[in-house]
JSON list of C-alpha atoms in Angstrom, two decimals:
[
{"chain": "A", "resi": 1, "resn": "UNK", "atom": "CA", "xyz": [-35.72, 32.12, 11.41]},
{"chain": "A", "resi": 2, "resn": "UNK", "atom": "CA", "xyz": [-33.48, 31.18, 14.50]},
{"chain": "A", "resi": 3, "resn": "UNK", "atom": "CA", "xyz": [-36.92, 28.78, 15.29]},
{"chain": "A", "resi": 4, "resn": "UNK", "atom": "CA", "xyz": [-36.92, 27.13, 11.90]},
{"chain": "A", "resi": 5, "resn": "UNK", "atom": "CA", "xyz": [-32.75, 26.83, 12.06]},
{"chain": "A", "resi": 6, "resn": "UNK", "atom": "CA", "xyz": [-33.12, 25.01, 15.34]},
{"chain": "A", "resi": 7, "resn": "UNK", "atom": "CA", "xyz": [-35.89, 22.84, 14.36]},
{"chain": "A", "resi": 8, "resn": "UNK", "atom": "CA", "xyz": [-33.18, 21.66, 11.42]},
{"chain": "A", "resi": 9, "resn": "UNK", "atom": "CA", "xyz": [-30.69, 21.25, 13.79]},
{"chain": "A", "resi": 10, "resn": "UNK", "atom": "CA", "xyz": [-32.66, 18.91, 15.80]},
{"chain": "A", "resi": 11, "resn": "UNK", "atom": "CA", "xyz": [-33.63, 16.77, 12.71]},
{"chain": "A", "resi": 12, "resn": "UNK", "atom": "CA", "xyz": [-30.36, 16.56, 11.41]},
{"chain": "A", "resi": 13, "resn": "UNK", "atom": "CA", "xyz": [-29.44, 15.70, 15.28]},
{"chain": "A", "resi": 14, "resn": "UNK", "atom": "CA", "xyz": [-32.15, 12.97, 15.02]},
{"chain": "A", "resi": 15, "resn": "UNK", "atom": "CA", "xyz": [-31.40, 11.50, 12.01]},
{"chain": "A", "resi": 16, "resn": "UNK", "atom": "CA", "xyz": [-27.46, 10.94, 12.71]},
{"chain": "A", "resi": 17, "resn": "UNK", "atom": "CA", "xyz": [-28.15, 8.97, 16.15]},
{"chain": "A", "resi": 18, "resn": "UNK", "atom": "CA", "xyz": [-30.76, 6.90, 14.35]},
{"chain": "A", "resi": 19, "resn": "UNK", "atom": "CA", "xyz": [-27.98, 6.53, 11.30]},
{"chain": "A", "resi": 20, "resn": "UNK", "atom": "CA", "xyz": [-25.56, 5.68, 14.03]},
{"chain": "A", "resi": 21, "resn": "UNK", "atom": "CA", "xyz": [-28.08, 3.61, 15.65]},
{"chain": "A", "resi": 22, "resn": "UNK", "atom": "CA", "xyz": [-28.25, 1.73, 12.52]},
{"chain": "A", "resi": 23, "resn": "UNK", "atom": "CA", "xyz": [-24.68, 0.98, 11.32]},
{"chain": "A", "resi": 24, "resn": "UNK", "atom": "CA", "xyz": [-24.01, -0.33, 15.10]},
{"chain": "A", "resi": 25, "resn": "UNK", "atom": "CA", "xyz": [-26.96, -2.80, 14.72]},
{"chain": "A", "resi": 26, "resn": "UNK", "atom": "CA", "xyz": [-25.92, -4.32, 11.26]},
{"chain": "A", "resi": 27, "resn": "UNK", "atom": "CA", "xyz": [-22.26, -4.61, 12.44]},
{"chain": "A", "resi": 28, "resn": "UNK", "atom": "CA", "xyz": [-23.46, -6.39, 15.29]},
{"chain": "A", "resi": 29, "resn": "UNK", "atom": "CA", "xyz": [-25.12, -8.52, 12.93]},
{"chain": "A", "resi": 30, "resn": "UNK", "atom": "CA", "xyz": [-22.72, -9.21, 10.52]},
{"chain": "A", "resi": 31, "resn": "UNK", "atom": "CA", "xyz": [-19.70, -9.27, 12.52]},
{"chain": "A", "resi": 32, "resn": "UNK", "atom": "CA", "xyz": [-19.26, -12.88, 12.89]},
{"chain": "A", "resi": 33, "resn": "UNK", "atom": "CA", "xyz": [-20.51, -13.60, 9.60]},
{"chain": "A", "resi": 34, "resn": "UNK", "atom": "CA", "xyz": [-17.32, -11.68, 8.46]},
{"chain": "A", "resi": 35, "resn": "UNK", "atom": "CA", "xyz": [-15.33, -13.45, 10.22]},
{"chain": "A", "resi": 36, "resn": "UNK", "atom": "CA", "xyz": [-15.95, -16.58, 9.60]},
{"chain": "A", "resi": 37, "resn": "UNK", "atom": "CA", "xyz": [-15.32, -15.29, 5.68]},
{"chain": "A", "resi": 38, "resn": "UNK", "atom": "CA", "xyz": [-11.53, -14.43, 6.85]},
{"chain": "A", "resi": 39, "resn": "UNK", "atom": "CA", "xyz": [-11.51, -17.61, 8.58]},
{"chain": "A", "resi": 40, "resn": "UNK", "atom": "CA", "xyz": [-12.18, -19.17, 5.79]},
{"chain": "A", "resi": 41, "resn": "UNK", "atom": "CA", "xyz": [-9.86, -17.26, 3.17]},
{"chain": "A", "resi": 42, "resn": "UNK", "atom": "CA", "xyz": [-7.31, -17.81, 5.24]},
{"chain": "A", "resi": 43, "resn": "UNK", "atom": "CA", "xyz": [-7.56, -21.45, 6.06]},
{"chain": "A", "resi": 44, "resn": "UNK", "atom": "CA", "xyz": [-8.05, -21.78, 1.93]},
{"chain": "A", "resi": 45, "resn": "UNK", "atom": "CA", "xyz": [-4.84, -20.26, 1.15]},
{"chain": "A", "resi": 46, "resn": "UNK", "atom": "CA", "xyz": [-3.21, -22.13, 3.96]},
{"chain": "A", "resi": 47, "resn": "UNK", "atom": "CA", "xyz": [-4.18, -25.30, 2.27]},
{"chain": "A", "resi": 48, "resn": "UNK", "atom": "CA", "xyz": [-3.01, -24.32, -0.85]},
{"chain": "A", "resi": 49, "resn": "UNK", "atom": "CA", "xyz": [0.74, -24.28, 0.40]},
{"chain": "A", "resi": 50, "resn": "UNK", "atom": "CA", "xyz": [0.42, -27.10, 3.25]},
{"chain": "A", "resi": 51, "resn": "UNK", "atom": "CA", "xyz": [-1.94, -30.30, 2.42]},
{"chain": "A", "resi": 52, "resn": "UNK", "atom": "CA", "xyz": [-4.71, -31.12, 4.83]},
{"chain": "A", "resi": 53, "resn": "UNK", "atom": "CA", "xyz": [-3.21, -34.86, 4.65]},
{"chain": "A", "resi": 54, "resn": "UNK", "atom": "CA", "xyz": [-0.13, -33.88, 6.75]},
{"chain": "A", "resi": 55, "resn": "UNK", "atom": "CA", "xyz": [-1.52, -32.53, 9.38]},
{"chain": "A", "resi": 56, "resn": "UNK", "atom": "CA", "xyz": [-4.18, -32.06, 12.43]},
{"chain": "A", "resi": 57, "resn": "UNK", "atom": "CA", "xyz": [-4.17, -29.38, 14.56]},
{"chain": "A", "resi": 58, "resn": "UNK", "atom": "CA", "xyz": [-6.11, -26.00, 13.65]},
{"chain": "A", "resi": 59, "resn": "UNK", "atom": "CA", "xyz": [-3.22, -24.81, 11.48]},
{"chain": "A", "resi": 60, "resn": "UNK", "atom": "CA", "xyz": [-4.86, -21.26, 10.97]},
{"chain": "A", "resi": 61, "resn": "UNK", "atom": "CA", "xyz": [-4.74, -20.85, 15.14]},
{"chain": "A", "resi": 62, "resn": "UNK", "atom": "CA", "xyz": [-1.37, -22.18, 15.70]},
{"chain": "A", "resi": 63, "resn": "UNK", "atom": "CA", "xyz": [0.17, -18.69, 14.56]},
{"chain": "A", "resi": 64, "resn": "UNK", "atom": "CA", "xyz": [3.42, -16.91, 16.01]},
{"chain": "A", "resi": 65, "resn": "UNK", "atom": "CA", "xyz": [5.17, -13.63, 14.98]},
{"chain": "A", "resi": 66, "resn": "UNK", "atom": "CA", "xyz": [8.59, -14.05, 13.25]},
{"chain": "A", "resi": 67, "resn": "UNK", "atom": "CA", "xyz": [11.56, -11.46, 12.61]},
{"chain": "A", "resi": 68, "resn": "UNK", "atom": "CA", "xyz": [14.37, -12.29, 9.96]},
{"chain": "A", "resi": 69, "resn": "UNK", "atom": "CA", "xyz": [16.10, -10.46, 7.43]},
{"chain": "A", "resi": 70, "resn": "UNK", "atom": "CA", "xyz": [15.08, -13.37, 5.35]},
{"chain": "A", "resi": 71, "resn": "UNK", "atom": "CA", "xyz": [11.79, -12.38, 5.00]},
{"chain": "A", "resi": 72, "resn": "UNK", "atom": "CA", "xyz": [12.44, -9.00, 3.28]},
{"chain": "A", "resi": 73, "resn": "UNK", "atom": "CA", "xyz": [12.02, -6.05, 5.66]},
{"chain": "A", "resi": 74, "resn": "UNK", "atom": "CA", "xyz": [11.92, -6.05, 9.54]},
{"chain": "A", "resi": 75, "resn": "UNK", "atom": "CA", "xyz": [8.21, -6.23, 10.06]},
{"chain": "A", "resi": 76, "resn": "UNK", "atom": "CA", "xyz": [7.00, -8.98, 11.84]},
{"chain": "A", "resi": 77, "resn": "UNK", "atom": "CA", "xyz": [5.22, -12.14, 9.62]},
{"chain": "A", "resi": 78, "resn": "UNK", "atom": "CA", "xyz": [2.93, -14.32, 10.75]},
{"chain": "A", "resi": 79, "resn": "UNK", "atom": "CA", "xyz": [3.94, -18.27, 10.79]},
{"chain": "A", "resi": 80, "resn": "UNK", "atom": "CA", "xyz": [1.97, -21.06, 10.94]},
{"chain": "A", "resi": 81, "resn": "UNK", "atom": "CA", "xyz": [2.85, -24.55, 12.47]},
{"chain": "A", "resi": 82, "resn": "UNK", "atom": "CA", "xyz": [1.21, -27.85, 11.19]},
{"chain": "A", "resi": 83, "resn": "UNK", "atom": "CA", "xyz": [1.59, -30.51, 13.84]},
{"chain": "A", "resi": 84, "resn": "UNK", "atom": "CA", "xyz": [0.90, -33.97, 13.75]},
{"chain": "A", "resi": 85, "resn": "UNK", "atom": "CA", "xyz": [-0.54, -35.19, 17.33]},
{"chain": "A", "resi": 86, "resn": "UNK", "atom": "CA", "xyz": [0.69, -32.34, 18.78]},
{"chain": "A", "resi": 87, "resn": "UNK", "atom": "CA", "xyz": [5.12, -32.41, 16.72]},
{"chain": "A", "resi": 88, "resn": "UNK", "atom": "CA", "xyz": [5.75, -29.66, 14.12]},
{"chain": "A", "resi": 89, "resn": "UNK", "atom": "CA", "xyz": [6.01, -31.14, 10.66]},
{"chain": "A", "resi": 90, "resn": "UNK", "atom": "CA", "xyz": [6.02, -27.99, 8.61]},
{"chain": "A", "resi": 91, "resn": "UNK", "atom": "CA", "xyz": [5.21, -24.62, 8.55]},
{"chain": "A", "resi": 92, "resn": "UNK", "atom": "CA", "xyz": [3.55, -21.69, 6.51]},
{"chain": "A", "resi": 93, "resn": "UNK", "atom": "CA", "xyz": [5.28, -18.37, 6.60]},
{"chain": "A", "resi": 94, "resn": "UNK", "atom": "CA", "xyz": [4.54, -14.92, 5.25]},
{"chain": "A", "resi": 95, "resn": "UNK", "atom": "CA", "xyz": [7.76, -13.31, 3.22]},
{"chain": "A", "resi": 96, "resn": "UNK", "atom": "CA", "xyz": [8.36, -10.45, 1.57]},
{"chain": "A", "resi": 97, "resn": "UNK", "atom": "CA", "xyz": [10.19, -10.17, -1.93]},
{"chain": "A", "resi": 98, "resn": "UNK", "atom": "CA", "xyz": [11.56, -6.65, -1.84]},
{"chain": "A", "resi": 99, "resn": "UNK", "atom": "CA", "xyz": [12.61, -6.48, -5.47]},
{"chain": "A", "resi": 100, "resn": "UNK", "atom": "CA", "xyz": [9.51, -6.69, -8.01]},
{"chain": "A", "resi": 101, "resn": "UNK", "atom": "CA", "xyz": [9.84, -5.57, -10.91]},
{"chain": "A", "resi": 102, "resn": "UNK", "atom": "CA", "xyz": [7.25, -2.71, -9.46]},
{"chain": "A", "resi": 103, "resn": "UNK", "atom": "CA", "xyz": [7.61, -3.24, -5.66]},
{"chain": "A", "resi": 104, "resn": "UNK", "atom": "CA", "xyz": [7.65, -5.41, -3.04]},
{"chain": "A", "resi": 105, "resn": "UNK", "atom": "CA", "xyz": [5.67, -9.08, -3.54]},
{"chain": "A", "resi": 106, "resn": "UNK", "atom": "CA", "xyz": [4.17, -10.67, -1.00]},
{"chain": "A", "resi": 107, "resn": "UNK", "atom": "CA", "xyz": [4.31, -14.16, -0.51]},
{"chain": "A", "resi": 108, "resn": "UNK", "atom": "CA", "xyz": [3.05, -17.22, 1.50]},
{"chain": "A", "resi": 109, "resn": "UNK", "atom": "CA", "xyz": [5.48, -20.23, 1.81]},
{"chain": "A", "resi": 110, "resn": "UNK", "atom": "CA", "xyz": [4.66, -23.20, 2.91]},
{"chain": "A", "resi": 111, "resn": "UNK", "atom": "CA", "xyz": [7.44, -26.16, 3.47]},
{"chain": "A", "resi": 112, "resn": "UNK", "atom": "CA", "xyz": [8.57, -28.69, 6.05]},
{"chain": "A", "resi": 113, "resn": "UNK", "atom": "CA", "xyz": [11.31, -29.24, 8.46]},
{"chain": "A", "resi": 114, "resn": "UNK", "atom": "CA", "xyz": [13.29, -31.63, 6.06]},
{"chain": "A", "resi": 115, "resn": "UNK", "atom": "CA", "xyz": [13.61, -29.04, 2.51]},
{"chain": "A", "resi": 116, "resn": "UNK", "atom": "CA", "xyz": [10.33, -29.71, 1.17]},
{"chain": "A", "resi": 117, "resn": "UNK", "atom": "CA", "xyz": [8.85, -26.45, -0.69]},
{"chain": "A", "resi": 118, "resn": "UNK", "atom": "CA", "xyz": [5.19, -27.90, -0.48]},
{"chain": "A", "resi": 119, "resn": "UNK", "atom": "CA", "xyz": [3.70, -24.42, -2.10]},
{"chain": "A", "resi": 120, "resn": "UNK", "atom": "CA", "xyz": [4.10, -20.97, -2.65]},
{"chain": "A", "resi": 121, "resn": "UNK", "atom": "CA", "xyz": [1.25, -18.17, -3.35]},
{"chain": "A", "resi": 122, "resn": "UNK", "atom": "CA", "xyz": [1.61, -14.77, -3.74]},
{"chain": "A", "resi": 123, "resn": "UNK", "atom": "CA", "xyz": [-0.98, -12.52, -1.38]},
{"chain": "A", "resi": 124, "resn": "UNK", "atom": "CA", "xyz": [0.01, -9.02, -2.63]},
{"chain": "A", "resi": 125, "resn": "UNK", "atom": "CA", "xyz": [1.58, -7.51, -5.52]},
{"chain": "A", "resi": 126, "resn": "UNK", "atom": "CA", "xyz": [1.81, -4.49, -8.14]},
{"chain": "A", "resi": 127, "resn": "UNK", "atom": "CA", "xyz": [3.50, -6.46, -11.18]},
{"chain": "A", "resi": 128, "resn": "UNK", "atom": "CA", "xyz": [2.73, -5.57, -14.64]},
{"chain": "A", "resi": 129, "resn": "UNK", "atom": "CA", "xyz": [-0.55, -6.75, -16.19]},
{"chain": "A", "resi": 130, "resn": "UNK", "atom": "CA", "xyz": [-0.04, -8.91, -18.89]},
{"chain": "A", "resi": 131, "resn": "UNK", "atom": "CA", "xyz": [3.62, -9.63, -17.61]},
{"chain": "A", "resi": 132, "resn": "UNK", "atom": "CA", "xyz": [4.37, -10.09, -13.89]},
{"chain": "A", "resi": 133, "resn": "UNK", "atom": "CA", "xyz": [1.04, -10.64, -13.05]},
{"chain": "A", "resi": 134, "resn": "UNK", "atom": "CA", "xyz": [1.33, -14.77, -14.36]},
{"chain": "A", "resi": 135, "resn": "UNK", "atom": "CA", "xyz": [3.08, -14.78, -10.46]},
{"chain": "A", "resi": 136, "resn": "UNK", "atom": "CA", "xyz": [-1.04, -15.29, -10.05]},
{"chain": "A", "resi": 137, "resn": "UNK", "atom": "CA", "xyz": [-2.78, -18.58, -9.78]},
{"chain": "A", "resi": 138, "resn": "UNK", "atom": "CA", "xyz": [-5.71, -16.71, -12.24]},
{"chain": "A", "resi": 139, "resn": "UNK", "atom": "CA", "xyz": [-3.21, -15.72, -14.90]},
{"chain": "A", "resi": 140, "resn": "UNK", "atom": "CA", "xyz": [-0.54, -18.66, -15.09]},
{"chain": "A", "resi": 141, "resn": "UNK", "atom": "CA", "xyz": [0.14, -21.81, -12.76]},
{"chain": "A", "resi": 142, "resn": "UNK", "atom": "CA", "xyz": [3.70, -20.57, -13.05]},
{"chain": "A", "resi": 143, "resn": "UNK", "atom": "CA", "xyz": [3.77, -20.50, -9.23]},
{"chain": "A", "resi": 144, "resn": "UNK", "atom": "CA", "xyz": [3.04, -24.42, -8.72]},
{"chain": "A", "resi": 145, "resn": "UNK", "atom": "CA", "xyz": [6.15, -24.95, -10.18]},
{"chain": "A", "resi": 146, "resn": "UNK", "atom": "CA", "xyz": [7.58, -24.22, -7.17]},
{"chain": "A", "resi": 147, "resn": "UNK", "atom": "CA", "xyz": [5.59, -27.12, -5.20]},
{"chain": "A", "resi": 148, "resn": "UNK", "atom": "CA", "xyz": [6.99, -30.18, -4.25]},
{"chain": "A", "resi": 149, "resn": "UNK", "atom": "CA", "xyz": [10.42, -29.15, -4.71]},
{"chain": "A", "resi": 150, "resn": "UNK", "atom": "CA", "xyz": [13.60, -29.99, -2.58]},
{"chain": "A", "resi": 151, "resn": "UNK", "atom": "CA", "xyz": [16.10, -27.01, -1.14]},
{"chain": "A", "resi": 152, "resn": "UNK", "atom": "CA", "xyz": [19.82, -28.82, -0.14]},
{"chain": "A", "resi": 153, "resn": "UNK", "atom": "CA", "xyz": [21.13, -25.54, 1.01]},
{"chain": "A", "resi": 154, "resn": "UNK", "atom": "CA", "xyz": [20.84, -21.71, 1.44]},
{"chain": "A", "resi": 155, "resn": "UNK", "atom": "CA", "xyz": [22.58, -21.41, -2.17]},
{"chain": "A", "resi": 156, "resn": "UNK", "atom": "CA", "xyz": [20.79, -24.53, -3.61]},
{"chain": "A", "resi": 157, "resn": "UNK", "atom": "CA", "xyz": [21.64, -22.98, -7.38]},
{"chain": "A", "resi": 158, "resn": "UNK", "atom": "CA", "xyz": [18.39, -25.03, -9.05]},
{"chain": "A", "resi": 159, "resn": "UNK", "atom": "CA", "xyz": [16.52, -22.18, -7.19]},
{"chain": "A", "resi": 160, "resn": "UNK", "atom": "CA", "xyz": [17.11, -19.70, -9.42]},
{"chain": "A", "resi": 161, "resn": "UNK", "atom": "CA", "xyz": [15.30, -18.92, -12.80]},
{"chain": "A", "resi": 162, "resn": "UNK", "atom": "CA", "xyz": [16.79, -20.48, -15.72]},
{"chain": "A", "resi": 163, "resn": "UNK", "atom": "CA", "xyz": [18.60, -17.31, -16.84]},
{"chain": "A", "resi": 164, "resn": "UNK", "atom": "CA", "xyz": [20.37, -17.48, -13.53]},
{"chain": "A", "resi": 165, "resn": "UNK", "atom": "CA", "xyz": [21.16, -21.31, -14.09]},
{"chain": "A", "resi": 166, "resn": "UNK", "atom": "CA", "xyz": [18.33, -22.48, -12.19]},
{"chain": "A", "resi": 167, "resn": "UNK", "atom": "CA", "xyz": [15.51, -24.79, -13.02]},
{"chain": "A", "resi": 168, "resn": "UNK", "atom": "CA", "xyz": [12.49, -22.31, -13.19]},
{"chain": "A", "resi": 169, "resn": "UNK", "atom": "CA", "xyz": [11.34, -20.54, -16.28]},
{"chain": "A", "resi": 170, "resn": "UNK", "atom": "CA", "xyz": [10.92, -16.89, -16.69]},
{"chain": "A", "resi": 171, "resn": "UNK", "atom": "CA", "xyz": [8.52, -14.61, -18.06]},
{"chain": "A", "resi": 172, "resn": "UNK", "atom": "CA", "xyz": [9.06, -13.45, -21.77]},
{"chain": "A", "resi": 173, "resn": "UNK", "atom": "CA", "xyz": [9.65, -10.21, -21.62]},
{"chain": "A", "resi": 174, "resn": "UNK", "atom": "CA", "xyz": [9.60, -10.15, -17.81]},
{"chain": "A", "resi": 175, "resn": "UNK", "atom": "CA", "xyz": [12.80, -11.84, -15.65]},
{"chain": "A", "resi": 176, "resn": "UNK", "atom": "CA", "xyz": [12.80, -9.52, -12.50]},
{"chain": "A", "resi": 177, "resn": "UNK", "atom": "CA", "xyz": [9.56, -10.26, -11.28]},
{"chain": "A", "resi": 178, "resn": "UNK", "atom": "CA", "xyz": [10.03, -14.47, -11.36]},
{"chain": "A", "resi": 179, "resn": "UNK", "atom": "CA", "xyz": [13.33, -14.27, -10.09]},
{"chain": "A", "resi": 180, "resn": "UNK", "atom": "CA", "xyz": [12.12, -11.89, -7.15]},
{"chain": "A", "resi": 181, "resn": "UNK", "atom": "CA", "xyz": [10.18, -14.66, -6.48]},
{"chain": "A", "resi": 182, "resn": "UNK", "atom": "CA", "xyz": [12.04, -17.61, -6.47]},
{"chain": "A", "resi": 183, "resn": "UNK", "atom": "CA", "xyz": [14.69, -16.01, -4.06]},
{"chain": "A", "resi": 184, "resn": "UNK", "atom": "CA", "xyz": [12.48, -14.92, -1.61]},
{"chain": "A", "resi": 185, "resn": "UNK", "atom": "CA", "xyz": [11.21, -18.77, -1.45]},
{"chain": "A", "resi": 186, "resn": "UNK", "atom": "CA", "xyz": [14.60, -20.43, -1.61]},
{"chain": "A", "resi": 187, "resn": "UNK", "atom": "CA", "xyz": [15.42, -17.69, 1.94]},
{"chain": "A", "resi": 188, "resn": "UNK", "atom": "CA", "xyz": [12.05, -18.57, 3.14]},
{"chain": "A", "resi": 189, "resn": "UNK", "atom": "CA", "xyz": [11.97, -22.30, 3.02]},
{"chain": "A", "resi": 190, "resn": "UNK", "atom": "CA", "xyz": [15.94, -22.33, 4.11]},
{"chain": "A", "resi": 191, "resn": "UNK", "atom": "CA", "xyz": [14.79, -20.80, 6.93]},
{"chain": "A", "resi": 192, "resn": "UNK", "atom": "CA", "xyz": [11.60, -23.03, 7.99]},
{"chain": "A", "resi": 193, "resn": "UNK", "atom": "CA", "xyz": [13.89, -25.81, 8.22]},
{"chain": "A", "resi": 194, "resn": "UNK", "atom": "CA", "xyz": [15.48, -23.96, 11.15]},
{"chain": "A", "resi": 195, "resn": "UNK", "atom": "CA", "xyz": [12.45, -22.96, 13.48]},
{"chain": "A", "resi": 196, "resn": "UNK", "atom": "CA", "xyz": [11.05, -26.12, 15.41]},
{"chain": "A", "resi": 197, "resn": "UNK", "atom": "CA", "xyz": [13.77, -25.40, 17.97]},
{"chain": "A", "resi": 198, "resn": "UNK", "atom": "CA", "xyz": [12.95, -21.51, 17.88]},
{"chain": "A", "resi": 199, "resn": "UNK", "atom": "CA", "xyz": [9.18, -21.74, 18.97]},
{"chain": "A", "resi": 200, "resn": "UNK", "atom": "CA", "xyz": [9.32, -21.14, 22.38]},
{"chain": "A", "resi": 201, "resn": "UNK", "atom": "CA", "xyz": [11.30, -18.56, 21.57]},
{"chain": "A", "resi": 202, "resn": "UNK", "atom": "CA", "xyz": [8.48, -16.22, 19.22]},
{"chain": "A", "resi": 203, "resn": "UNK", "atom": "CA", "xyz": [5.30, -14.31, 20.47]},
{"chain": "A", "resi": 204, "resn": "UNK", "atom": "CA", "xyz": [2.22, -15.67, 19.70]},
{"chain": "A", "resi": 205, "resn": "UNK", "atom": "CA", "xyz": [-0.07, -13.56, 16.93]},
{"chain": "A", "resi": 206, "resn": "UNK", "atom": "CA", "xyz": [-3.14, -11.91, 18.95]},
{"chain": "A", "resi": 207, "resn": "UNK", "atom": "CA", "xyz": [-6.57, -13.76, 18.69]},
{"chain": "A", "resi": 208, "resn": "UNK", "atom": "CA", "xyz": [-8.23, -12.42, 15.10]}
]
């Protein structure tokens, strides 16, 4: 019995190295092919809130790590410069909106140094199906509205949802999710305008 348990042992013992063996391999395979997927999500998104046109240095490399209670909590977000021969024209820059309807929302705004919004997308959320969810570019191209729009000011009052006075509609049925929104991208643009003098200042995000 203690023969036959041992023998088991030993091909159990076998067959987890060779499983081991196995998964290593096809990771090692597939490892850059993943990454040049991210690589490629990412620089797709990036384009959607900063045009190509504007820009040409690797926009997806030139990344630094920003704090500010603008963005929505106190984690760190990743921002992204877009120079032209080598001077900052605009940026793209993770934010957080805190108060979703059902959580926090996270966002991607892209904008220049002169009050440009040039695009906003939304990366992350838990809105309501059928409701909070148009915030997506599948559901509802609610969220181009904010493109191409000008911010005078921290309190610019056009960025607000028209229940609020401002010039962007809201959901039917669903106001705290659009208006979330909105507000975090008014803070988040406001504040883009105000980092070309701050970059020497921020860390630079670890290779990926």
């Amino acid at each position: 019995m203690i023969e036959i348990l041992k023998r088991h042992g030993l091909t159990l013992a076998i067959f987890a190295a060779c499983t081991t063996g196995l998964t290593a391999v096809v990771y090692h395979l597939t490892e850059n092919t993943i990454a040049e997927q991210v690589a490629l999500e990412k620089q797709k998104l990036l384009d959607q809130v900063i045009p190509q046109t504007i820009y040409n240095n690797s926009l997806s490399k030139d990344c630094y790590l920003l704090t500010a209670p603008e963005l929505g909590n106190t984690k760190p977000h990743k921002l992204y410069v877009a120079r032209l021969d080598g001077k900052p024209v605009a940026a793209a820059l993770e934010s957080t909106a805190p108060d979703g309807y059902s959580g926090a929302i996270e966002l991607l705004v892209g904008a220049d140094f002169k009050g440009n919004v040039l695009g906003v997308r939304v990366t992350a959320h838990n809105e309501t199906p059928g409701l909070g969810d148009k915030i997506e570019t599948r559901i509802s191209d609610w969220i181009t509205t904010l493109s191409n729009k000008f911010i005078s000011s921290e309190n610019d009052p056009h960025w607000a949802v028209k229940k609020d006075g401002g010039d962007f509609d809201q959901f039917t049925g669903a106001t705290i999710t659009p208006r979330a929104v909105v507000n975090s991208s008014k803070r988040t643009a406001w504040l883009i305008q105000s980092l070309p003098e701050k970059l020497d200042t921020l860390s630079v995000c670890e290779a990926n």
